[in-house]
PDB file of C-alpha atoms in Angstrom:
ATOM      1  CA  UNK N 286      -2.730 -13.719   5.379  1.00  0.00           C
ATOM      2  CA  UNK N 287      -6.237 -14.775   4.337  1.00  0.00           C
ATOM      3  CA  UNK N 288      -9.340 -12.640   4.065  1.00  0.00           C
ATOM      4  CA  UNK N 289     -11.786 -13.249   6.920  1.00  0.00           C
ATOM      5  CA  UNK N 290     -15.294 -12.153   6.018  1.00  0.00           C
ATOM      6  CA  UNK N 291     -16.886  -9.688   6.343  1.00  0.00           C
ATOM      7  CA  UNK N 292     -14.385  -7.286   4.741  1.00  0.00           C
ATOM      8  CA  UNK N 293     -14.414  -3.476   4.842  1.00  0.00           C
ATOM      9  CA  UNK N 294     -12.423  -1.428   2.312  1.00  0.00           C
ATOM     10  CA  UNK N 295     -11.120   1.987   3.386  1.00  0.00           C
ATOM     11  CA  UNK N 296      -9.888   4.466   0.771  1.00  0.00           C
ATOM     12  CA  UNK N 297      -7.802   7.372   2.062  1.00  0.00           C
ATOM     13  CA  UNK N 298      -7.270  10.442  -0.093  1.00  0.00           C
ATOM     14  CA  UNK N 299      -8.055  10.835  -3.788  1.00  0.00           C
ATOM     15  CA  UNK N 300      -6.140   7.873  -5.228  1.00  0.00           C
ATOM     16  CA  UNK N 301      -6.976   5.662  -2.251  1.00  0.00           C
ATOM     17  CA  UNK N 302     -10.724   6.309  -2.484  1.00  0.00           C
ATOM     18  CA  UNK N 303     -10.764   5.528  -6.208  1.00  0.00           C
ATOM     19  CA  UNK N 304      -8.905   2.262  -5.674  1.00  0.00           C
ATOM     20  CA  UNK N 305     -11.182   1.262  -2.788  1.00  0.00           C
ATOM     21  CA  UNK N 306     -14.323   1.924  -4.841  1.00  0.00           C
ATOM     22  CA  UNK N 307     -12.956  -0.050  -7.789  1.00  0.00           C
ATOM     23  CA  UNK N 308     -12.001  -2.926  -5.499  1.00  0.00           C
ATOM     24  CA  UNK N 309     -15.464  -2.901  -3.892  1.00  0.00           C
ATOM     25  CA  UNK N 310     -17.088  -3.360  -7.289  1.00  0.00           C
ATOM     26  CA  UNK N 311     -14.827  -6.365  -7.924  1.00  0.00           C
ATOM     27  CA  UNK N 312     -15.216  -8.277  -4.668  1.00  0.00           C
ATOM     28  CA  UNK N 313     -18.569  -6.948  -3.441  1.00  0.00           C
ATOM     29  CA  UNK N 314     -17.283  -5.579  -0.127  1.00  0.00           C
ATOM     30  CA  UNK N 315     -18.458  -2.525   1.798  1.00  0.00           C
ATOM     31  CA  UNK N 316     -16.403   0.641   1.373  1.00  0.00           C
ATOM     32  CA  UNK N 317     -15.985   4.174   2.663  1.00  0.00           C
ATOM     33  CA  UNK N 318     -13.491   6.981   2.035  1.00  0.00           C
ATOM     34  CA  UNK N 319     -11.593   9.445   4.228  1.00  0.00           C
ATOM     35  CA  UNK N 320     -10.131  12.723   2.977  1.00  0.00           C
ATOM     36  CA  UNK N 321      -9.683  16.395   3.763  1.00  0.00           C
ATOM     37  CA  UNK N 322     -10.762  17.197   0.184  1.00  0.00           C
ATOM     38  CA  UNK N 323     -14.508  17.051  -0.530  1.00  0.00           C
ATOM     39  CA  UNK N 324     -13.781  16.167  -4.161  1.00  0.00           C
ATOM     40  CA  UNK N 325     -12.490  12.763  -3.010  1.00  0.00           C
ATOM     41  CA  UNK N 326     -15.749  11.891  -1.246  1.00  0.00           C
ATOM     42  CA  UNK N 327     -18.884  10.635  -2.988  1.00  0.00           C
ATOM     43  CA  UNK N 328     -21.056   8.969  -0.339  1.00  0.00           C
ATOM     44  CA  UNK N 329     -22.740   9.957   2.920  1.00  0.00           C
ATOM     45  CA  UNK N 330     -20.789   7.090   4.531  1.00  0.00           C
ATOM     46  CA  UNK N 331     -17.499   8.895   3.800  1.00  0.00           C
ATOM     47  CA  UNK N 332     -15.648  10.886   6.454  1.00  0.00           C
ATOM     48  CA  UNK N 333     -14.453  14.433   5.835  1.00  0.00           C
ATOM     49  CA  UNK N 334     -11.389  15.697   7.702  1.00  0.00           C
ATOM     50  CA  UNK N 335     -12.188  19.346   8.279  1.00  0.00           C
ATOM     51  CA  UNK N 336      -9.282  21.622   7.431  1.00  0.00           C
ATOM     52  CA  UNK N 337     -11.169  24.362   5.566  1.00  0.00           C
ATOM     53  CA  UNK N 338      -9.641  27.107   7.688  1.00  0.00           C
ATOM     54  CA  UNK N 339      -6.267  26.510   6.054  1.00  0.00           C
ATOM     55  CA  UNK N 340      -5.413  27.306   2.430  1.00  0.00           C
ATOM     56  CA  UNK N 341      -2.747  24.609   2.127  1.00  0.00           C
ATOM     57  CA  UNK N 342      -2.848  22.359   5.213  1.00  0.00           C
ATOM     58  CA  UNK N 343       0.224  20.259   5.944  1.00  0.00           C
ATOM     59  CA  UNK N 344       0.131  16.505   6.513  1.00  0.00           C
ATOM     60  CA  UNK N 345       0.836  17.146  10.195  1.00  0.00           C
ATOM     61  CA  UNK N 346      -2.168  19.434  10.523  1.00  0.00           C
ATOM     62  CA  UNK N 347      -4.432  16.984   8.660  1.00  0.00           C
ATOM     63  CA  UNK N 348      -3.288  14.221  11.033  1.00  0.00           C
ATOM     64  CA  UNK N 349      -4.154  16.373  14.040  1.00  0.00           C
ATOM     65  CA  UNK N 350      -7.592  17.212  12.610  1.00  0.00           C
ATOM     66  CA  UNK N 351      -8.176  13.539  11.732  1.00  0.00           C
ATOM     67  CA  UNK N 352      -7.826  12.542  15.387  1.00  0.00           C
ATOM     68  CA  UNK N 353     -11.082  14.357  16.070  1.00  0.00           C
ATOM     69  CA  UNK N 354     -12.883  11.840  13.800  1.00  0.00           C
ATOM     70  CA  UNK N 355     -11.228   8.673  15.056  1.00  0.00           C
ATOM     71  CA  UNK N 356     -14.287   7.641  17.089  1.00  0.00           C
ATOM     72  CA  UNK N 357     -16.395   7.654  13.900  1.00  0.00           C
ATOM     73  CA  UNK N 358     -13.867   5.456  12.123  1.00  0.00           C
ATOM     74  CA  UNK N 359     -13.708   3.086  15.099  1.00  0.00           C
ATOM     75  CA  UNK N 360     -17.500   2.701  15.024  1.00  0.00           C
ATOM     76  CA  UNK N 361     -17.424   1.739  11.332  1.00  0.00           C
ATOM     77  CA  UNK N 362     -15.076  -1.186  12.070  1.00  0.00           C
ATOM     78  CA  UNK N 363     -17.406  -2.839  14.586  1.00  0.00           C
ATOM     79  CA  UNK N 364     -19.115  -5.361  12.285  1.00  0.00           C
ATOM     80  CA  UNK N 365     -16.096  -6.416  10.185  1.00  0.00           C
ATOM     81  CA  UNK N 366     -13.276  -8.921  10.637  1.00  0.00           C
ATOM     82  CA  UNK N 367     -10.864  -7.684   7.945  1.00  0.00           C
ATOM     83  CA  UNK N 368      -9.980  -4.074   7.159  1.00  0.00           C
ATOM     84  CA  UNK N 369      -8.267  -3.332   3.823  1.00  0.00           C
ATOM     85  CA  UNK N 370      -6.658   0.104   3.570  1.00  0.00           C
ATOM     86  CA  UNK N 371      -5.781   1.829   0.280  1.00  0.00           C
ATOM     87  CA  UNK N 372      -3.591   4.914   0.651  1.00  0.00           C
ATOM     88  CA  UNK N 373      -1.419   7.044  -1.591  1.00  0.00           C
ATOM     89  CA  UNK N 374       1.494   7.856   0.722  1.00  0.00           C
ATOM     90  CA  UNK N 375       2.583  10.581  -1.699  1.00  0.00           C
ATOM     91  CA  UNK N 376      -0.640  12.460  -0.965  1.00  0.00           C
ATOM     92  CA  UNK N 377      -1.341  14.497   2.148  1.00  0.00           C
ATOM     93  CA  UNK N 378      -4.433  12.620   3.353  1.00  0.00           C
ATOM     94  CA  UNK N 379      -2.991   9.192   2.669  1.00  0.00           C
ATOM     95  CA  UNK N 380       0.308  10.046   4.329  1.00  0.00           C
ATOM     96  CA  UNK N 381      -1.328  11.647   7.361  1.00  0.00           C
ATOM     97  CA  UNK N 382      -4.325   9.431   8.062  1.00  0.00           C
ATOM     98  CA  UNK N 383      -3.460   5.868   6.994  1.00  0.00           C
ATOM     99  CA  UNK N 384      -1.232   5.062  10.030  1.00  0.00           C
ATOM    100  CA  UNK N 385      -3.997   6.269  12.366  1.00  0.00           C
ATOM    101  CA  UNK N 386      -6.635   4.124  10.629  1.00  0.00           C
ATOM    102  CA  UNK N 387      -4.405   1.027  10.736  1.00  0.00           C
ATOM    103  CA  UNK N 388      -3.681   1.599  14.432  1.00  0.00           C
ATOM    104  CA  UNK N 389      -7.392   1.797  15.284  1.00  0.00           C
ATOM    105  CA  UNK N 390      -8.142  -1.355  13.267  1.00  0.00           C
ATOM    106  CA  UNK N 391      -5.402  -3.241  15.103  1.00  0.00           C
ATOM    107  CA  UNK N 392      -6.650  -1.984  18.481  1.00  0.00           C
ATOM    108  CA  UNK N 393     -10.074  -3.371  17.559  1.00  0.00           C
ATOM    109  CA  UNK N 394      -8.470  -6.799  16.936  1.00  0.00           C
ATOM    110  CA  UNK N 395      -9.154  -6.749  13.182  1.00  0.00           C
ATOM    111  CA  UNK N 396      -7.041  -8.329  10.477  1.00  0.00           C
ATOM    112  CA  UNK N 397      -5.419  -5.468   8.584  1.00  0.00           C
ATOM    113  CA  UNK N 398      -4.193  -5.531   4.977  1.00  0.00           C
ATOM    114  CA  UNK N 399      -2.795  -2.242   3.663  1.00  0.00           C
ATOM    115  CA  UNK N 400      -1.842  -1.072   0.173  1.00  0.00           C
ATOM    116  CA  UNK N 401       0.577   1.864   0.147  1.00  0.00           C
ATOM    117  CA  UNK N 402       1.568   3.813  -2.982  1.00  0.00           C
ATOM    118  CA  UNK N 403       5.003   5.423  -2.768  1.00  0.00           C
ATOM    119  CA  UNK N 404       6.009   8.694  -4.493  1.00  0.00           C
ATOM    120  CA  UNK N 405       8.337   9.138  -7.435  1.00  0.00           C
ATOM    121  CA  UNK N 406      11.925   9.790  -6.425  1.00  0.00           C
ATOM    122  CA  UNK N 407      11.850  13.232  -8.060  1.00  0.00           C
ATOM    123  CA  UNK N 408       9.110  14.237  -5.575  1.00  0.00           C
ATOM    124  CA  UNK N 409      11.826  14.886  -3.021  1.00  0.00           C
ATOM    125  CA  UNK N 410       9.667  16.907  -0.653  1.00  0.00           C
ATOM    126  CA  UNK N 411       7.412  13.856  -0.166  1.00  0.00           C
ATOM    127  CA  UNK N 412      10.016  11.144   0.431  1.00  0.00           C
ATOM    128  CA  UNK N 413      10.606  11.658   4.145  1.00  0.00           C
ATOM    129  CA  UNK N 414       6.932  11.794   5.165  1.00  0.00           C
ATOM    130  CA  UNK N 415       6.047   8.825   2.960  1.00  0.00           C
ATOM    131  CA  UNK N 416       8.883   6.787   4.471  1.00  0.00           C
ATOM    132  CA  UNK N 417       7.751   7.531   8.028  1.00  0.00           C
ATOM    133  CA  UNK N 418       4.095   6.818   7.169  1.00  0.00           C
ATOM    134  CA  UNK N 419       4.998   3.494   5.551  1.00  0.00           C
ATOM    135  CA  UNK N 420       6.950   2.466   8.651  1.00  0.00           C
ATOM    136  CA  UNK N 421       3.995   3.232  10.918  1.00  0.00           C
ATOM    137  CA  UNK N 422       1.479   1.688   8.523  1.00  0.00           C
ATOM    138  CA  UNK N 423       3.483  -1.551   8.500  1.00  0.00           C
ATOM    139  CA  UNK N 424       3.673  -1.591  12.293  1.00  0.00           C
ATOM    140  CA  UNK N 425      -0.132  -1.793  12.588  1.00  0.00           C
ATOM    141  CA  UNK N 426      -0.826  -4.043   9.568  1.00  0.00           C
ATOM    142  CA  UNK N 427      -0.783  -7.821   9.423  1.00  0.00           C
ATOM    143  CA  UNK N 428       0.360  -7.498   5.824  1.00  0.00           C
ATOM    144  CA  UNK N 429       1.406  -4.503   3.712  1.00  0.00           C
ATOM    145  CA  UNK N 430       1.680  -4.340  -0.071  1.00  0.00           C
ATOM    146  CA  UNK N 431       3.883  -1.531  -1.381  1.00  0.00           C
ATOM    147  CA  UNK N 432       3.372  -0.161  -4.896  1.00  0.00           C
ATOM    148  CA  UNK N 433       6.331   1.910  -6.039  1.00  0.00           C
ATOM    149  CA  UNK N 434       5.490   3.911  -9.146  1.00  0.00           C
ATOM    150  CA  UNK N 435       9.069   5.182  -9.198  1.00  0.00           C
ATOM    151  CA  UNK N 436      10.399   1.641  -9.758  1.00  0.00           C
ATOM    152  CA  UNK N 437       8.024   1.152 -12.696  1.00  0.00           C
ATOM    153  CA  UNK N 438       9.186   4.444 -14.200  1.00  0.00           C
ATOM    154  CA  UNK N 439      12.847   3.424 -13.735  1.00  0.00           C
ATOM    155  CA  UNK N 440      12.194   0.175 -15.607  1.00  0.00           C
ATOM    156  CA  UNK N 441      10.177   1.980 -18.312  1.00  0.00           C
ATOM    157  CA  UNK N 442      11.526   5.553 -18.702  1.00  0.00           C
ATOM    158  CA  UNK N 443       9.340   6.125 -21.758  1.00  0.00           C
ATOM    159  CA  UNK N 444       6.142   5.982 -19.680  1.00  0.00           C
ATOM    160  CA  UNK N 445       4.274   9.101 -18.632  1.00  0.00           C
ATOM    161  CA  UNK N 446       3.425   9.668 -14.974  1.00  0.00           C
ATOM    162  CA  UNK N 447      -0.290   9.094 -15.592  1.00  0.00           C
ATOM    163  CA  UNK N 448       0.441   5.857 -17.450  1.00  0.00           C
ATOM    164  CA  UNK N 449       2.488   4.633 -14.477  1.00  0.00           C
ATOM    165  CA  UNK N 450      -0.523   5.286 -12.247  1.00  0.00           C
ATOM    166  CA  UNK N 451      -2.821   3.400 -14.631  1.00  0.00           C
ATOM    167  CA  UNK N 452      -0.577   0.336 -14.812  1.00  0.00           C
ATOM    168  CA  UNK N 453       0.031   0.002 -11.086  1.00  0.00           C
ATOM    169  CA  UNK N 454      -3.604   0.713 -10.178  1.00  0.00           C
ATOM    170  CA  UNK N 455      -4.771  -2.028 -12.530  1.00  0.00           C
ATOM    171  CA  UNK N 456      -2.180  -4.375 -11.030  1.00  0.00           C
ATOM    172  CA  UNK N 457      -3.564  -3.712  -7.552  1.00  0.00           C
ATOM    173  CA  UNK N 458      -7.072  -4.541  -8.780  1.00  0.00           C
ATOM    174  CA  UNK N 459      -5.785  -7.813 -10.256  1.00  0.00           C
ATOM    175  CA  UNK N 460      -4.307  -8.784  -6.906  1.00  0.00           C
ATOM    176  CA  UNK N 461      -7.382  -7.768  -4.888  1.00  0.00           C
ATOM    177  CA  UNK N 462      -9.626  -9.775  -7.193  1.00  0.00           C
ATOM    178  CA  UNK N 463      -7.355 -12.812  -6.876  1.00  0.00           C
ATOM    179  CA  UNK N 464      -7.253 -12.677  -3.075  1.00  0.00           C
ATOM    180  CA  UNK N 465     -10.636 -14.408  -2.961  1.00  0.00           C
ATOM    181  CA  UNK N 466      -8.869 -17.604  -4.023  1.00  0.00           C
ATOM    182  CA  UNK N 467      -5.317 -17.052  -2.734  1.00  0.00           C
ATOM    183  CA  UNK N 468      -3.500 -15.662   0.290  1.00  0.00           C
ATOM    184  CA  UNK N 469      -0.785 -13.060   0.747  1.00  0.00           C
ATOM    185  CA  UNK N 470       2.371 -13.160   2.850  1.00  0.00           C
ATOM    186  CA  UNK N 471       2.500 -11.472   6.215  1.00  0.00           C
ATOM    187  CA  UNK N 472       4.508  -8.299   6.831  1.00  0.00           C
ATOM    188  CA  UNK N 473       5.941  -6.430   3.810  1.00  0.00           C
ATOM    189  CA  UNK N 474       5.267  -7.282   0.167  1.00  0.00           C
ATOM    190  CA  UNK N 475       6.446  -5.506  -2.979  1.00  0.00           C
ATOM    191  CA  UNK N 476       4.085  -5.408  -5.963  1.00  0.00           C
ATOM    192  CA  UNK N 477       5.885  -5.365  -9.326  1.00  0.00           C
ATOM    193  CA  UNK N 478       4.467  -5.522 -12.834  1.00  0.00           C
ATOM    194  CA  UNK N 479       4.987  -4.321 -16.397  1.00  0.00           C
ATOM    195  CA  UNK N 480       3.315  -2.688 -19.324  1.00  0.00           C
ATOM    196  CA  UNK N 481       0.677  -4.821 -21.028  1.00  0.00           C
ATOM    197  CA  UNK N 482       2.607  -7.284 -23.137  1.00  0.00           C
ATOM    198  CA  UNK N 483       1.640  -9.985 -25.619  1.00  0.00           C
ATOM    199  CA  UNK N 484       4.711 -11.898 -24.498  1.00  0.00           C
ATOM    200  CA  UNK N 485       4.597 -12.839 -20.810  1.00  0.00           C
ATOM    201  CA  UNK N 486       8.351 -13.478 -20.848  1.00  0.00           C
ATOM    202  CA  UNK N 487       8.939  -9.775 -21.554  1.00  0.00           C
ATOM    203  CA  UNK N 488       6.371  -8.869 -18.904  1.00  0.00           C
ATOM    204  CA  UNK N 489       8.150 -11.130 -16.415  1.00  0.00           C
ATOM    205  CA  UNK N 490      11.526  -9.488 -17.118  1.00  0.00           C
ATOM    206  CA  UNK N 491      10.084  -6.016 -16.483  1.00  0.00           C
ATOM    207  CA  UNK N 492       8.399  -7.235 -13.284  1.00  0.00           C
ATOM    208  CA  UNK N 493      11.670  -8.628 -11.929  1.00  0.00           C
ATOM    209  CA  UNK N 494      13.504  -5.444 -12.913  1.00  0.00           C
ATOM    210  CA  UNK N 495      10.891  -3.362 -11.062  1.00  0.00           C
ATOM    211  CA  UNK N 496      11.225  -5.574  -7.981  1.00  0.00           C
ATOM    212  CA  UNK N 497      15.010  -5.185  -7.927  1.00  0.00           C
ATOM    213  CA  UNK N 498      14.664  -1.400  -8.015  1.00  0.00           C
ATOM    214  CA  UNK N 499      13.158  -1.672  -4.516  1.00  0.00           C
ATOM    215  CA  UNK N 500      14.824  -4.680  -2.896  1.00  0.00           C
ATOM    216  CA  UNK N 501      17.999  -6.741  -3.428  1.00  0.00           C
ATOM    217  CA  UNK N 502      17.573 -10.356  -4.645  1.00  0.00           C
ATOM    218  CA  UNK N 503      18.718 -11.770  -1.297  1.00  0.00           C
ATOM    219  CA  UNK N 504      15.799 -10.093   0.513  1.00  0.00           C
ATOM    220  CA  UNK N 505      13.061 -11.949  -1.405  1.00  0.00           C
ATOM    221  CA  UNK N 506      11.592 -14.785   0.672  1.00  0.00           C
ATOM    222  CA  UNK N 507       8.395 -15.699  -1.157  1.00  0.00           C
ATOM    223  CA  UNK N 508       6.789 -14.726  -4.462  1.00  0.00           C
ATOM    224  CA  UNK N 509       3.221 -15.009  -5.714  1.00  0.00           C
ATOM    225  CA  UNK N 510       3.205 -14.951  -9.505  1.00  0.00           C
ATOM    226  CA  UNK N 511      -0.075 -13.833 -11.085  1.00  0.00           C
ATOM    227  CA  UNK N 512      -0.408 -14.488 -14.827  1.00  0.00           C
ATOM    228  CA  UNK N 513      -3.351 -12.619 -16.348  1.00  0.00           C
ATOM    229  CA  UNK N 514      -4.742 -13.344 -19.774  1.00  0.00           C
ATOM    230  CA  UNK N 515      -3.680 -16.969 -19.353  1.00  0.00           C
ATOM    231  CA  UNK N 516      -6.182 -18.145 -21.986  1.00  0.00           C
ATOM    232  CA  UNK N 517      -3.980 -16.396 -24.573  1.00  0.00           C
ATOM    233  CA  UNK N 518      -0.741 -17.910 -23.241  1.00  0.00           C
ATOM    234  CA  UNK N 519       0.511 -21.422 -23.877  1.00  0.00           C
ATOM    235  CA  UNK N 520       0.972 -23.783 -20.947  1.00  0.00           C
ATOM    236  CA  UNK N 521       4.626 -24.117 -21.936  1.00  0.00           C
ATOM    237  CA  UNK N 522       5.238 -20.367 -21.502  1.00  0.00           C
ATOM    238  CA  UNK N 523       3.513 -20.339 -18.121  1.00  0.00           C
ATOM    239  CA  UNK N 524       5.635 -23.281 -17.017  1.00  0.00           C
ATOM    240  CA  UNK N 525       8.764 -21.537 -18.314  1.00  0.00           C
ATOM    241  CA  UNK N 526       7.868 -18.366 -16.370  1.00  0.00           C
ATOM    242  CA  UNK N 527       7.527 -20.308 -13.124  1.00  0.00           C
ATOM    243  CA  UNK N 528      10.783 -22.166 -13.757  1.00  0.00           C
ATOM    244  CA  UNK N 529      12.557 -18.875 -14.537  1.00  0.00           C
ATOM    245  CA  UNK N 530      11.437 -17.262 -11.283  1.00  0.00           C
ATOM    246  CA  UNK N 531      12.261 -20.409  -9.320  1.00  0.00           C
ATOM    247  CA  UNK N 532      15.720 -20.417 -10.894  1.00  0.00           C
ATOM    248  CA  UNK N 533      16.365 -16.761 -10.098  1.00  0.00           C
ATOM    249  CA  UNK N 534      15.380 -17.125  -6.448  1.00  0.00           C
ATOM    250  CA  UNK N 535      16.583 -20.698  -5.945  1.00  0.00           C
ATOM    251  CA  UNK N 536      19.725 -19.712  -4.034  1.00  0.00           C
ATOM    252  CA  UNK N 537      17.594 -18.000  -1.393  1.00  0.00           C
ATOM    253  CA  UNK N 538      15.205 -20.968  -1.035  1.00  0.00           C
ATOM    254  CA  UNK N 539      12.401 -18.661  -2.093  1.00  0.00           C
ATOM    255  CA  UNK N 540       8.946 -20.197  -2.454  1.00  0.00           C
ATOM    256  CA  UNK N 541       7.157 -19.473  -5.733  1.00  0.00           C
ATOM    257  CA  UNK N 542       3.375 -19.830  -6.104  1.00  0.00           C
ATOM    258  CA  UNK N 543       1.263 -19.365  -9.228  1.00  0.00           C
ATOM    259  CA  UNK N 544      -2.225 -18.022  -9.912  1.00  0.00           C
ATOM    260  CA  UNK N 545      -3.725 -17.642 -13.405  1.00  0.00           C
ATOM    261  CA  UNK N 546      -6.670 -15.560 -14.577  1.00  0.00           C
ATOM    262  CA  UNK N 547      -8.341 -15.352 -17.948  1.00  0.00           C
ATOM    263  CA  UNK N 548      -8.530 -12.067 -19.833  1.00  0.00           C
ATOM    264  CA  UNK N 549      -7.798 -10.294 -23.098  1.00  0.00           C
ATOM    265  CA  UNK N 550      -4.436  -8.746 -22.182  1.00  0.00           C
ATOM    266  CA  UNK N 551      -1.451 -10.780 -21.047  1.00  0.00           C
ATOM    267  CA  UNK N 552       0.414  -9.410 -18.054  1.00  0.00           C
ATOM    268  CA  UNK N 553       2.512 -10.641 -15.143  1.00  0.00           C
ATOM    269  CA  UNK N 554       2.069  -9.243 -11.643  1.00  0.00           C
ATOM    270  CA  UNK N 555       4.406 -10.344  -8.853  1.00  0.00           C
ATOM    271  CA  UNK N 556       3.780  -9.902  -5.127  1.00  0.00           C
ATOM    272  CA  UNK N 557       7.045 -10.662  -3.340  1.00  0.00           C
ATOM    273  CA  UNK N 558       7.526 -10.972   0.408  1.00  0.00           C
ATOM    274  CA  UNK N 559      10.784  -9.252   1.384  1.00  0.00           C
ATOM    275  CA  UNK N 560      12.949  -8.829   4.469  1.00  0.00           C
ATOM    276  CA  UNK N 561      15.868  -6.600   5.373  1.00  0.00           C
ATOM    277  CA  UNK N 562      16.844  -3.147   4.157  1.00  0.00           C
ATOM    278  CA  UNK N 563      14.948  -1.720   1.188  1.00  0.00           C
ATOM    279  CA  UNK N 564      14.887   1.410  -0.908  1.00  0.00           C
ATOM    280  CA  UNK N 565      12.172   2.983   1.247  1.00  0.00           C
ATOM    281  CA  UNK N 566      14.299   2.804   4.387  1.00  0.00           C
ATOM    282  CA  UNK N 567      16.547   5.519   2.958  1.00  0.00           C
ATOM    283  CA  UNK N 568      13.560   7.907   2.758  1.00  0.00           C
ATOM    284  CA  UNK N 569      13.780   8.338   6.540  1.00  0.00           C
ATOM    285  CA  UNK N 570      17.461   8.687   7.486  1.00  0.00           C
ATOM    286  CA  UNK N 571      16.611   8.441  11.193  1.00  0.00           C
ATOM    287  CA  UNK N 572      14.868   5.124  10.555  1.00  0.00           C
ATOM    288  CA  UNK N 573      18.261   3.447  10.158  1.00  0.00           C
ATOM    289  CA  UNK N 574      18.948   3.936  13.886  1.00  0.00           C
ATOM    290  CA  UNK N 575      18.200   0.708  15.844  1.00  0.00           C
ATOM    291  CA  UNK N 576      14.976   0.946  17.832  1.00  0.00           C
ATOM    292  CA  UNK N 577      16.720   0.169  21.128  1.00  0.00           C
ATOM    293  CA  UNK N 578      18.901   3.255  20.618  1.00  0.00           C
ATOM    294  CA  UNK N 579      16.063   5.709  20.004  1.00  0.00           C
ATOM    295  CA  UNK N 580      13.778   7.678  22.290  1.00  0.00           C
ATOM    296  CA  UNK N 581      10.369   7.198  20.683  1.00  0.00           C
ATOM    297  CA  UNK N 582       7.038   6.561  22.393  1.00  0.00           C
ATOM    298  CA  UNK N 583       3.550   5.891  21.050  1.00  0.00           C
ATOM    299  CA  UNK N 584       2.339   8.353  23.692  1.00  0.00           C
ATOM    300  CA  UNK N 585       5.140  10.878  24.290  1.00  0.00           C
ATOM    301  CA  UNK N 586       6.058  11.242  27.944  1.00  0.00           C
ATOM    302  CA  UNK N 587       6.242  14.993  27.455  1.00  0.00           C
ATOM    303  CA  UNK N 588       2.489  15.169  26.791  1.00  0.00           C
ATOM    304  CA  UNK N 589       0.771  17.095  29.582  1.00  0.00           C
ATOM    305  CA  UNK N 590      -2.874  16.438  30.417  1.00  0.00           C
ATOM    306  CA  UNK N 591      -4.341  19.912  30.674  1.00  0.00           C
ATOM    307  CA  UNK N 592      -7.976  19.065  29.993  1.00  0.00           C
ATOM    308  CA  UNK N 593      -7.774  21.054  26.767  1.00  0.00           C
ATOM    309  CA  UNK N 594      -8.321  19.213  23.468  1.00  0.00           C
ATOM    310  CA  UNK N 595      -4.841  19.564  21.991  1.00  0.00           C
ATOM    311  CA  UNK N 596      -4.227  16.771  19.487  1.00  0.00           C
ATOM    312  CA  UNK N 597      -0.811  15.239  19.062  1.00  0.00           C
ATOM    313  CA  UNK N 598       0.644  16.167  15.664  1.00  0.00           C
ATOM    314  CA  UNK N 599       3.314  13.450  15.457  1.00  0.00           C
TER     315      UNK N 599
END
């Protein structure tokens, strides 16, 4: 998938809005945010989902309230060809609203790239909703990049939660900045990275370990290898990194591409296109049932047109 200008960045929820604003400053694109929390919004272009009547609104309720603002979101897409969505699927707004935004963008015939942040495994109450939201986000996106903080924490158990957020958020910014000169695979991609390392070989090992926390080796079909801080890394080490990845994935005929960027810190970021069953599929136990054996409609047949504005919760 390639960017087709002009590009609009959409940040959903607290983490999503921060990432969208940071990305806008990097690539010079227009941006707006959507959230039910006023603290996440900073511009008059942003859209507030009104749920003030509820002390602790659920994701389902926020989704229902968000449907009342869908016409405003649709209007904002009119003058753009590519919509990039940033959403924390562990947060209520991101989980509730991102599938709706992607669906509208697809209905408007836009190219849709989505970034979805998955919860830590110990956040058990969030796993099911995040799994369902990811499934629906993927269905309406041309390409989806999944960032799994839990996999980074598994590979680096000494990290704090906030440090995990910092590392993965910076990795997303690296990838967004590089998309001006490179493309990204269609469908589902896993972003994996490491702590900042002086040795890119160590960074590469941690990136592969993080990838394998989410997907088995046989599921990887294509990998984009970003090497940052390349001016501090010898050409021999960069060549060795590419050869290592090619050797690991060689049995699967996996394509490996390389992009390098100058900078002070050396770090590897991998964006790997994957197919088949992944860790996130287990978040929604019902998702394992084949589609042809399920009763599921975009517009439920049980919906009755009464003339009253009753918004579908799910």
